[in-house]
């Protein structure tokens, strides 16, 4: 029996798992946001661990896809776009989660998963920042970055 | 010690694998830019789409095989209507990305007074002049004081303040 590499799409599995975990995490976030009273410490910790797990799957999917691309394998633009979308989705609950952590810590209740969660937040913020800078690069190449304020001063500078 | 520039291409991906230039968001982004292959946004994708050049800068010690990656620079073009908005389109040089490895930041080349960073910017300026561009532009994050200081030292001026992304647009006349 011969095998073809095309039969295996492990990158799809890692991306699908990342997608599933980010959806679960976002769903839990929605439920938490609706609660008016303070969230129990254990419930918050479980939520943060859910976010950390989703983040780890995202990182893993990203590593697999980027390593495949560097190795010259064909990686679809759809997969890259899906990854970008999931990173942005993951970041959605962050401000709320960070506020809840702060509330617990101010009340003297250390949150076990807080540090790891904050690191994940920073990593995803860096990733989303990079997406925005790539958009800025495209704008610059197309000349769209240079607005009236720029031109008013550029006109004087160049004359 | 000599600073040499080589054209970047896909075979160099393994050479830039461990490149790092800091932990700030713009530094992480720049390091990833040089490492990523299409469809991910990076140097190779940008070269294919916009036709810009990217150079790796190596420090070589004469008589030895020793070679250290100091950083990378790049040069592309954008087209502006001068005067805006309806003036004739003019090709303007554009630096999409430039980064210096952490180990070489703020350092000078051998016994000279020239910083690695300044030499890399000068390389791009020279290439822009060879192509007869009359202006060279770029943008930096307004919080990136090191980059703003580097480009100011190299003769770029900030024009138009910050944009909605908190970016500074900088321009240098080449004629």
mmCIF file of C-alpha atoms in Angstrom:
data_model
loop_
_atom_site.group_PDB
_atom_site.id
_atom_site.type_symbol
_atom_site.label_atom_id
_atom_site.label_comp_id
_atom_site.label_asym_id
_atom_site.label_seq_id
_atom_site.Cartn_x
_atom_site.Cartn_y
_atom_site.Cartn_z
ATOM 1 C CA UNK A 1 0.000 0.000 0.000
ATOM 2 C CA UNK A 2 1.397 3.399 -0.883
ATOM 3 C CA UNK A 3 0.682 6.524 1.077
ATOM 4 C CA UNK A 4 0.471 10.046 -0.194
ATOM 5 C CA UNK A 5 1.293 13.015 1.982
ATOM 6 C CA UNK A 6 -1.850 14.730 0.715
ATOM 7 C CA UNK A 7 -3.903 12.128 2.594
ATOM 8 C CA UNK A 8 -2.788 13.646 5.856
ATOM 9 C CA UNK A 9 -3.779 17.092 6.922
ATOM 10 C CA UNK A 10 -2.630 17.270 10.519
ATOM 11 C CA UNK A 11 -2.516 21.048 10.241
ATOM 12 C CA UNK A 12 -6.266 20.987 9.656
ATOM 13 C CA UNK A 13 -6.744 18.999 12.846
ATOM 14 C CA UNK A 14 -4.680 21.405 14.911
ATOM 15 C CA UNK A 15 -6.585 24.327 13.408
ATOM 16 C CA UNK A 16 -9.925 22.614 14.019
ATOM 17 C CA UNK A 17 -8.990 21.907 17.618
ATOM 18 C CA UNK A 18 -7.894 25.510 18.054
ATOM 19 C CA UNK A 19 -11.217 26.635 16.555
ATOM 20 C CA UNK A 20 -13.195 24.370 18.892
ATOM 21 C CA UNK A 21 -11.272 25.487 21.990
ATOM 22 C CA UNK A 22 -11.566 29.203 21.122
ATOM 23 C CA UNK A 23 -15.331 28.762 20.586
ATOM 24 C CA UNK A 24 -15.670 26.991 23.961
ATOM 25 C CA UNK A 25 -13.641 29.718 25.650
ATOM 26 C CA UNK A 26 -15.666 32.520 24.033
ATOM 27 C CA UNK A 27 -18.908 30.769 25.019
ATOM 28 C CA UNK A 28 -17.800 30.589 28.647
ATOM 29 C CA UNK A 29 -16.849 34.246 28.479
ATOM 30 C CA UNK A 30 -20.326 35.222 27.296
ATOM 31 C CA UNK A 31 -21.864 33.277 30.185
ATOM 32 C CA UNK A 32 -19.514 34.924 32.684
ATOM 33 C CA UNK A 33 -20.182 38.423 31.398
ATOM 34 C CA UNK A 34 -23.912 37.965 32.035
ATOM 35 C CA UNK A 35 -23.386 37.136 35.715
ATOM 36 C CA UNK A 36 -24.048 40.167 37.827
ATOM 37 C CA UNK A 37 -22.520 38.953 41.094
ATOM 38 C CA UNK A 38 -18.824 38.248 41.605
ATOM 39 C CA UNK A 39 -17.587 35.135 39.898
ATOM 40 C CA UNK A 40 -16.381 32.369 42.189
ATOM 41 C CA UNK A 41 -12.610 32.029 42.336
ATOM 42 C CA UNK A 42 -12.673 28.422 41.129
ATOM 43 C CA UNK A 43 -14.996 29.332 38.268
ATOM 44 C CA UNK A 44 -12.651 32.128 37.181
ATOM 45 C CA UNK A 45 -9.649 29.840 37.363
ATOM 46 C CA UNK A 46 -11.436 27.236 35.223
ATOM 47 C CA UNK A 47 -12.307 29.922 32.700
ATOM 48 C CA UNK A 48 -8.702 31.158 32.525
ATOM 49 C CA UNK A 49 -7.442 27.613 32.039
ATOM 50 C CA UNK A 50 -9.920 27.203 29.206
ATOM 51 C CA UNK A 51 -8.444 30.352 27.618
ATOM 52 C CA UNK A 52 -4.898 29.103 28.150
ATOM 53 C CA UNK A 53 -5.763 25.764 26.527
ATOM 54 C CA UNK A 54 -7.323 27.544 23.532
ATOM 55 C CA UNK A 55 -4.252 29.755 23.292
ATOM 56 C CA UNK A 56 -1.932 26.733 23.368
ATOM 57 C CA UNK A 57 -3.880 25.104 20.542
ATOM 58 C CA UNK A 58 -3.724 28.309 18.552
ATOM 59 C CA UNK A 59 0.049 28.477 19.044
ATOM 60 C CA UNK A 60 0.383 24.845 18.043
ATOM 61 C CA UNK A 61 -1.720 25.326 14.890
ATOM 62 C CA UNK A 62 0.296 28.422 14.029
ATOM 63 C CA UNK A 63 3.608 26.596 14.502
ATOM 64 C CA UNK A 64 2.504 23.661 12.356
ATOM 65 C CA UNK A 65 1.249 25.897 9.554
ATOM 66 C CA UNK A 66 4.249 28.219 9.594
ATOM 67 C CA UNK A 67 6.727 25.355 9.730
ATOM 68 C CA UNK A 68 4.920 23.732 6.796
ATOM 69 C CA UNK A 69 5.094 26.995 4.838
ATOM 70 C CA UNK A 70 8.823 27.375 5.594
ATOM 71 C CA UNK A 71 9.383 23.794 4.446
ATOM 72 C CA UNK A 72 7.794 24.688 1.116
ATOM 73 C CA UNK A 73 4.542 22.788 1.636
ATOM 74 C CA UNK A 74 1.388 24.348 0.305
ATOM 75 C CA UNK A 75 -0.507 26.159 3.051
ATOM 76 C CA UNK A 76 -3.795 27.705 2.023
ATOM 77 C CA UNK A 77 -4.493 31.366 2.540
ATOM 78 C CA UNK A 78 -7.809 30.277 4.101
ATOM 79 C CA UNK A 79 -5.912 28.497 6.883
ATOM 80 C CA UNK A 80 -3.850 31.626 7.533
ATOM 81 C CA UNK A 81 -6.997 33.795 7.543
ATOM 82 C CA UNK A 82 -8.727 31.363 9.920
ATOM 83 C CA UNK A 83 -5.793 31.584 12.299
ATOM 84 C CA UNK A 84 -5.885 35.393 12.213
ATOM 85 C CA UNK A 85 -9.633 35.362 12.857
ATOM 86 C CA UNK A 86 -9.275 32.977 15.819
ATOM 87 C CA UNK A 87 -6.543 35.099 17.397
ATOM 88 C CA UNK A 88 -8.797 38.158 17.215
ATOM 89 C CA UNK A 89 -11.699 36.121 18.618
ATOM 90 C CA UNK A 90 -9.523 34.864 21.476
ATOM 91 C CA UNK A 91 -8.607 38.416 22.435
ATOM 92 C CA UNK A 92 -12.286 39.461 22.790
ATOM 93 C CA UNK A 93 -12.825 38.231 26.384
ATOM 94 C CA UNK A 94 -9.407 39.436 27.607
ATOM 95 C CA UNK A 95 -10.336 42.845 29.100
ATOM 96 C CA UNK A 96 -13.239 41.301 31.017
ATOM 97 C CA UNK A 97 -11.111 38.402 32.265
ATOM 98 C CA UNK A 98 -8.318 40.745 33.319
ATOM 99 C CA UNK A 99 -10.806 42.879 35.290
ATOM 100 C CA UNK A 100 -12.082 39.760 37.083
ATOM 101 C CA UNK A 101 -8.538 38.710 37.962
ATOM 102 C CA UNK A 102 -7.815 42.174 39.326
ATOM 103 C CA UNK A 103 -11.007 42.098 41.427
ATOM 104 C CA UNK A 104 -10.017 38.761 42.969
ATOM 105 C CA UNK A 105 -6.448 39.826 43.613
ATOM 106 C CA UNK A 106 -7.563 43.107 45.216
ATOM 107 C CA UNK A 107 -9.841 41.081 47.482
ATOM 108 C CA UNK A 108 -6.781 39.086 48.570
ATOM 109 C CA UNK A 109 -7.545 35.948 46.556
ATOM 110 C CA UNK A 110 -4.599 34.899 44.361
ATOM 111 C CA UNK A 111 -5.699 33.414 41.054
ATOM 112 C CA UNK A 112 -3.546 30.401 40.228
ATOM 113 C CA UNK A 113 -3.742 30.674 36.438
ATOM 114 C CA UNK A 114 -3.432 34.478 36.314
ATOM 115 C CA UNK A 115 0.218 34.750 35.306
ATOM 116 C CA UNK A 116 0.013 32.179 32.537
ATOM 117 C CA UNK A 117 -3.172 33.807 31.268
ATOM 118 C CA UNK A 118 -1.556 37.253 31.234
ATOM 119 C CA UNK A 119 1.352 35.855 29.212
ATOM 120 C CA UNK A 120 -1.111 34.368 26.750
ATOM 121 C CA UNK A 121 -2.869 37.763 26.504
ATOM 122 C CA UNK A 122 0.433 39.486 25.773
ATOM 123 C CA UNK A 123 1.322 36.949 23.112
ATOM 124 C CA UNK A 124 -2.038 37.337 21.374
ATOM 125 C CA UNK A 125 -1.893 41.135 21.626
ATOM 126 C CA UNK A 126 1.515 41.005 19.928
ATOM 127 C CA UNK A 127 0.046 38.799 17.242
ATOM 128 C CA UNK A 128 -2.930 41.136 16.636
ATOM 129 C CA UNK A 129 -0.576 44.127 16.671
ATOM 130 C CA UNK A 130 1.449 42.428 13.923
ATOM 131 C CA UNK A 131 -1.734 41.957 11.850
ATOM 132 C CA UNK A 132 -2.483 45.666 12.157
ATOM 133 C CA UNK A 133 1.073 46.579 11.179
ATOM 134 C CA UNK A 134 0.825 44.351 8.106
ATOM 135 C CA UNK A 135 -2.354 46.203 7.153
ATOM 136 C CA UNK A 136 -0.440 49.458 7.668
ATOM 137 C CA UNK A 137 2.330 48.155 5.404
ATOM 138 C CA UNK A 138 -0.195 47.420 2.676
ATOM 139 C CA UNK A 139 -1.639 50.926 3.103
ATOM 140 C CA UNK A 140 1.841 52.402 2.827
ATOM 141 C CA UNK A 141 2.673 50.461 -0.345
ATOM 142 C CA UNK A 142 -0.586 51.680 -1.854
ATOM 143 C CA UNK A 143 0.047 55.278 -0.728
ATOM 144 C CA UNK A 144 -3.053 55.267 1.523
ATOM 145 C CA UNK A 145 -1.126 55.931 4.716
ATOM 146 C CA UNK A 146 -0.329 59.495 3.797
ATOM 147 C CA UNK A 147 -3.248 61.745 4.730
ATOM 148 C CA UNK A 148 -3.918 65.499 4.568
ATOM 149 C CA UNK A 149 -1.976 66.208 7.766
ATOM 150 C CA UNK A 150 1.034 64.472 6.264
ATOM 151 C CA UNK A 151 0.700 66.216 2.913
ATOM 152 C CA UNK A 152 0.351 69.672 4.382
ATOM 153 C CA UNK A 153 3.738 69.299 6.057
ATOM 154 C CA UNK A 154 5.288 67.264 3.252
ATOM 155 C CA UNK A 155 4.395 69.998 0.750
ATOM 156 C CA UNK A 156 6.348 72.543 2.770
ATOM 157 C CA UNK A 157 9.230 70.135 3.352
ATOM 158 C CA UNK A 158 9.588 69.207 -0.307
ATOM 159 C CA UNK A 159 9.206 72.726 -1.716
ATOM 160 C CA UNK B 1 35.423 43.382 10.556
ATOM 161 C CA UNK B 2 33.190 43.926 7.538
ATOM 162 C CA UNK B 3 29.460 44.451 7.317
ATOM 163 C CA UNK B 4 28.209 42.785 4.150
ATOM 164 C CA UNK B 5 24.717 42.760 2.644
ATOM 165 C CA UNK B 6 23.277 39.775 0.798
ATOM 166 C CA UNK B 7 19.978 39.520 -1.040
ATOM 167 C CA UNK B 8 17.409 37.670 1.062
ATOM 168 C CA UNK B 9 15.550 34.746 -0.485
ATOM 169 C CA UNK B 10 13.790 31.532 0.617
ATOM 170 C CA UNK B 11 16.994 29.489 1.136
ATOM 171 C CA UNK B 12 17.966 31.962 3.875
ATOM 172 C CA UNK B 13 14.901 31.114 5.995
ATOM 173 C CA UNK B 14 16.940 28.637 8.023
ATOM 174 C CA UNK B 15 19.619 31.311 8.590
ATOM 175 C CA UNK B 16 17.115 33.770 10.131
ATOM 176 C CA UNK B 17 15.288 31.163 12.208
ATOM 177 C CA UNK B 18 16.715 32.362 15.541
ATOM 178 C CA UNK B 19 16.743 36.072 14.723
ATOM 179 C CA UNK B 20 15.422 38.257 17.542
ATOM 180 C CA UNK B 21 15.533 41.998 18.033
ATOM 181 C CA UNK B 22 13.627 42.617 21.266
ATOM 182 C CA UNK B 23 10.418 41.885 23.162
ATOM 183 C CA UNK B 24 8.370 44.957 22.288
ATOM 184 C CA UNK B 25 5.398 44.281 19.979
ATOM 185 C CA UNK B 26 7.113 45.980 17.007
ATOM 186 C CA UNK B 27 10.302 44.005 17.619
ATOM 187 C CA UNK B 28 8.459 40.677 17.778
ATOM 188 C CA UNK B 29 6.590 41.617 14.611
ATOM 189 C CA UNK B 30 9.793 42.560 12.751
ATOM 190 C CA UNK B 31 11.550 39.330 13.763
ATOM 191 C CA UNK B 32 8.593 37.270 12.570
ATOM 192 C CA UNK B 33 8.412 39.262 9.331
ATOM 193 C CA UNK B 34 11.789 37.990 8.191
ATOM 194 C CA UNK B 35 11.098 34.389 9.299
ATOM 195 C CA UNK B 36 7.687 33.759 7.770
ATOM 196 C CA UNK B 37 6.958 32.163 4.410
ATOM 197 C CA UNK B 38 3.821 32.765 2.303
ATOM 198 C CA UNK B 39 0.884 32.769 2.845
ATOM 199 C CA UNK B 40 1.997 34.294 6.161
ATOM 200 C CA UNK B 41 2.791 38.005 6.065
ATOM 201 C CA UNK B 42 6.508 38.484 5.857
ATOM 202 C CA UNK B 43 9.486 39.386 3.734
ATOM 203 C CA UNK B 44 9.005 36.696 1.093
ATOM 204 C CA UNK B 45 5.319 37.468 0.620
ATOM 205 C CA UNK B 46 6.040 41.197 0.449
ATOM 206 C CA UNK B 47 8.826 40.647 -2.110
ATOM 207 C CA UNK B 48 6.501 38.567 -4.282
ATOM 208 C CA UNK B 49 3.593 40.996 -4.020
ATOM 209 C CA UNK B 50 5.316 44.386 -4.087
ATOM 210 C CA UNK B 51 8.684 43.608 -5.636
ATOM 211 C CA UNK B 52 10.670 45.117 -2.773
ATOM 212 C CA UNK B 53 14.247 44.073 -1.998
ATOM 213 C CA UNK B 54 15.340 42.650 1.337
ATOM 214 C CA UNK B 55 18.944 42.375 2.483
ATOM 215 C CA UNK B 56 20.535 40.433 5.314
ATOM 216 C CA UNK B 57 23.474 42.198 6.927
ATOM 217 C CA UNK B 58 26.278 39.953 8.135
ATOM 218 C CA UNK B 59 29.319 40.785 10.168
ATOM 219 C CA UNK B 60 32.330 38.927 8.832
ATOM 220 C CA UNK B 61 35.772 38.673 10.297
ATOM 221 C CA UNK B 62 38.338 38.625 7.469
ATOM 222 C CA UNK B 63 40.336 35.400 7.284
ATOM 223 C CA UNK B 64 37.741 33.422 9.210
ATOM 224 C CA UNK B 65 34.477 31.736 8.351
ATOM 225 C CA UNK B 66 32.823 33.549 11.229
ATOM 226 C CA UNK B 67 29.599 35.250 10.187
ATOM 227 C CA UNK B 68 27.015 36.870 12.457
ATOM 228 C CA UNK B 69 23.599 38.065 11.374
ATOM 229 C CA UNK B 70 23.419 41.731 12.404
ATOM 230 C CA UNK B 71 19.987 42.466 10.986
ATOM 231 C CA UNK B 72 18.019 43.062 7.847
ATOM 232 C CA UNK B 73 16.857 46.001 5.792
ATOM 233 C CA UNK B 74 14.493 46.455 2.866
ATOM 234 C CA UNK B 75 13.497 48.863 0.129
ATOM 235 C CA UNK B 76 10.324 49.121 -1.905
ATOM 236 C CA UNK B 77 8.335 51.860 -3.559
ATOM 237 C CA UNK B 78 5.046 53.612 -3.103
ATOM 238 C CA UNK B 79 3.452 56.040 -5.516
ATOM 239 C CA UNK B 80 2.238 59.495 -4.496
ATOM 240 C CA UNK B 81 0.426 62.217 -6.352
ATOM 241 C CA UNK B 82 2.585 65.309 -5.896
ATOM 242 C CA UNK B 83 0.982 67.754 -5.224
ATOM 243 C CA UNK B 84 -1.979 65.800 -3.800
ATOM 244 C CA UNK B 85 -4.580 64.754 -4.584
ATOM 245 C CA UNK B 86 -4.434 65.075 -8.381
ATOM 246 C CA UNK B 87 -0.799 65.840 -9.145
ATOM 247 C CA UNK B 88 1.237 63.480 -11.301
ATOM 248 C CA UNK B 89 2.110 60.159 -9.676
ATOM 249 C CA UNK B 90 5.681 59.958 -8.514
ATOM 250 C CA UNK B 91 7.623 56.920 -7.342
ATOM 251 C CA UNK B 92 8.856 57.352 -3.805
ATOM 252 C CA UNK B 93 11.253 54.981 -2.052
ATOM 253 C CA UNK B 94 9.798 53.192 0.957
ATOM 254 C CA UNK B 95 11.475 51.185 3.739
ATOM 255 C CA UNK B 96 8.958 48.470 4.690
ATOM 256 C CA UNK B 97 11.007 46.946 7.509
ATOM 257 C CA UNK B 98 14.429 47.189 9.111
ATOM 258 C CA UNK B 99 15.631 45.447 12.259
ATOM 259 C CA UNK B 100 18.862 45.049 14.177
ATOM 260 C CA UNK B 101 19.551 41.944 16.284
ATOM 261 C CA UNK B 102 19.491 42.676 20.021
ATOM 262 C CA UNK B 103 23.195 41.842 20.364
ATOM 263 C CA UNK B 104 24.129 44.645 17.949
ATOM 264 C CA UNK B 105 21.733 47.383 19.045
ATOM 265 C CA UNK B 106 23.537 50.571 20.050
ATOM 266 C CA UNK B 107 26.909 48.995 19.122
ATOM 267 C CA UNK B 108 29.541 50.408 16.772
ATOM 268 C CA UNK B 109 31.335 48.582 13.989
ATOM 269 C CA UNK B 110 34.782 47.582 15.238
ATOM 270 C CA UNK B 111 36.859 50.629 16.147
ATOM 271 C CA UNK B 112 34.789 52.970 13.978
ATOM 272 C CA UNK B 113 32.303 55.560 15.177
ATOM 273 C CA UNK B 114 29.598 54.120 12.935
ATOM 274 C CA UNK B 115 26.742 52.214 14.506
ATOM 275 C CA UNK B 116 25.517 48.998 12.871
ATOM 276 C CA UNK B 117 22.027 50.496 12.680
ATOM 277 C CA UNK B 118 23.247 53.664 10.928
ATOM 278 C CA UNK B 119 25.266 51.594 8.437
ATOM 279 C CA UNK B 120 22.186 49.540 7.577
ATOM 280 C CA UNK B 121 20.043 52.630 7.020
ATOM 281 C CA UNK B 122 22.843 54.130 4.926
ATOM 282 C CA UNK B 123 22.857 50.955 2.815
ATOM 283 C CA UNK B 124 19.165 51.471 2.010
ATOM 284 C CA UNK B 125 19.688 55.186 1.331
ATOM 285 C CA UNK B 126 22.507 54.318 -1.097
ATOM 286 C CA UNK B 127 20.301 51.769 -2.877
ATOM 287 C CA UNK B 128 17.484 54.329 -3.117
ATOM 288 C CA UNK B 129 19.874 56.879 -4.650
ATOM 289 C CA UNK B 130 21.125 54.256 -7.138
ATOM 290 C CA UNK B 131 17.507 53.880 -8.242
ATOM 291 C CA UNK B 132 17.216 57.683 -8.575
ATOM 292 C CA UNK B 133 14.454 58.041 -5.986
ATOM 293 C CA UNK B 134 14.152 61.637 -4.798
ATOM 294 C CA UNK B 135 12.524 60.801 -1.469
ATOM 295 C CA UNK B 136 12.555 57.915 0.958
ATOM 296 C CA UNK B 137 9.701 57.321 3.402
ATOM 297 C CA UNK B 138 8.843 54.915 6.202
ATOM 298 C CA UNK B 139 6.642 54.607 9.256
ATOM 299 C CA UNK B 140 7.382 53.715 12.852
ATOM 300 C CA UNK B 141 5.278 53.082 15.921
ATOM 301 C CA UNK B 142 5.182 56.330 17.908
ATOM 302 C CA UNK B 143 6.190 54.349 21.026
ATOM 303 C CA UNK B 144 9.303 52.981 19.320
ATOM 304 C CA UNK B 145 11.740 55.626 20.544
ATOM 305 C CA UNK B 146 14.850 53.717 19.400
ATOM 306 C CA UNK B 147 13.690 53.589 15.783
ATOM 307 C CA UNK B 148 12.503 57.201 15.749
ATOM 308 C CA UNK B 149 15.863 58.289 17.128
ATOM 309 C CA UNK B 150 17.770 56.191 14.570
ATOM 310 C CA UNK B 151 15.896 57.611 11.585
ATOM 311 C CA UNK B 152 16.082 61.176 12.917
ATOM 312 C CA UNK B 153 19.861 60.719 13.261
ATOM 313 C CA UNK B 154 19.910 59.539 9.638
ATOM 314 C CA UNK B 155 18.118 62.649 8.364
ATOM 315 C CA UNK B 156 14.451 61.587 8.304
ATOM 316 C CA UNK B 157 11.825 64.033 9.571
ATOM 317 C CA UNK B 158 8.420 63.284 11.073
ATOM 318 C CA UNK B 159 5.592 64.791 9.024
ATOM 319 C CA UNK B 160 1.890 65.026 9.813
ATOM 320 C CA UNK B 161 2.035 63.821 13.415
ATOM 321 C CA UNK B 162 0.594 60.483 14.452
ATOM 322 C CA UNK B 163 -1.981 58.677 12.354
ATOM 323 C CA UNK B 164 -4.996 56.749 13.697
ATOM 324 C CA UNK B 165 -2.779 53.702 14.357
ATOM 325 C CA UNK B 166 -0.328 55.747 16.444
ATOM 326 C CA UNK B 167 2.236 55.579 13.636
ATOM 327 C CA UNK B 168 4.683 58.303 12.694
ATOM 328 C CA UNK B 169 5.332 58.902 8.991
ATOM 329 C CA UNK B 170 8.898 59.923 8.230
ATOM 330 C CA UNK B 171 10.463 61.292 5.062
ATOM 331 C CA UNK B 172 13.973 62.033 3.842
ATOM 332 C CA UNK B 173 14.928 64.043 0.762
ATOM 333 C CA UNK B 174 17.602 62.341 -1.263
ATOM 334 C CA UNK B 175 18.476 65.082 -3.760
#
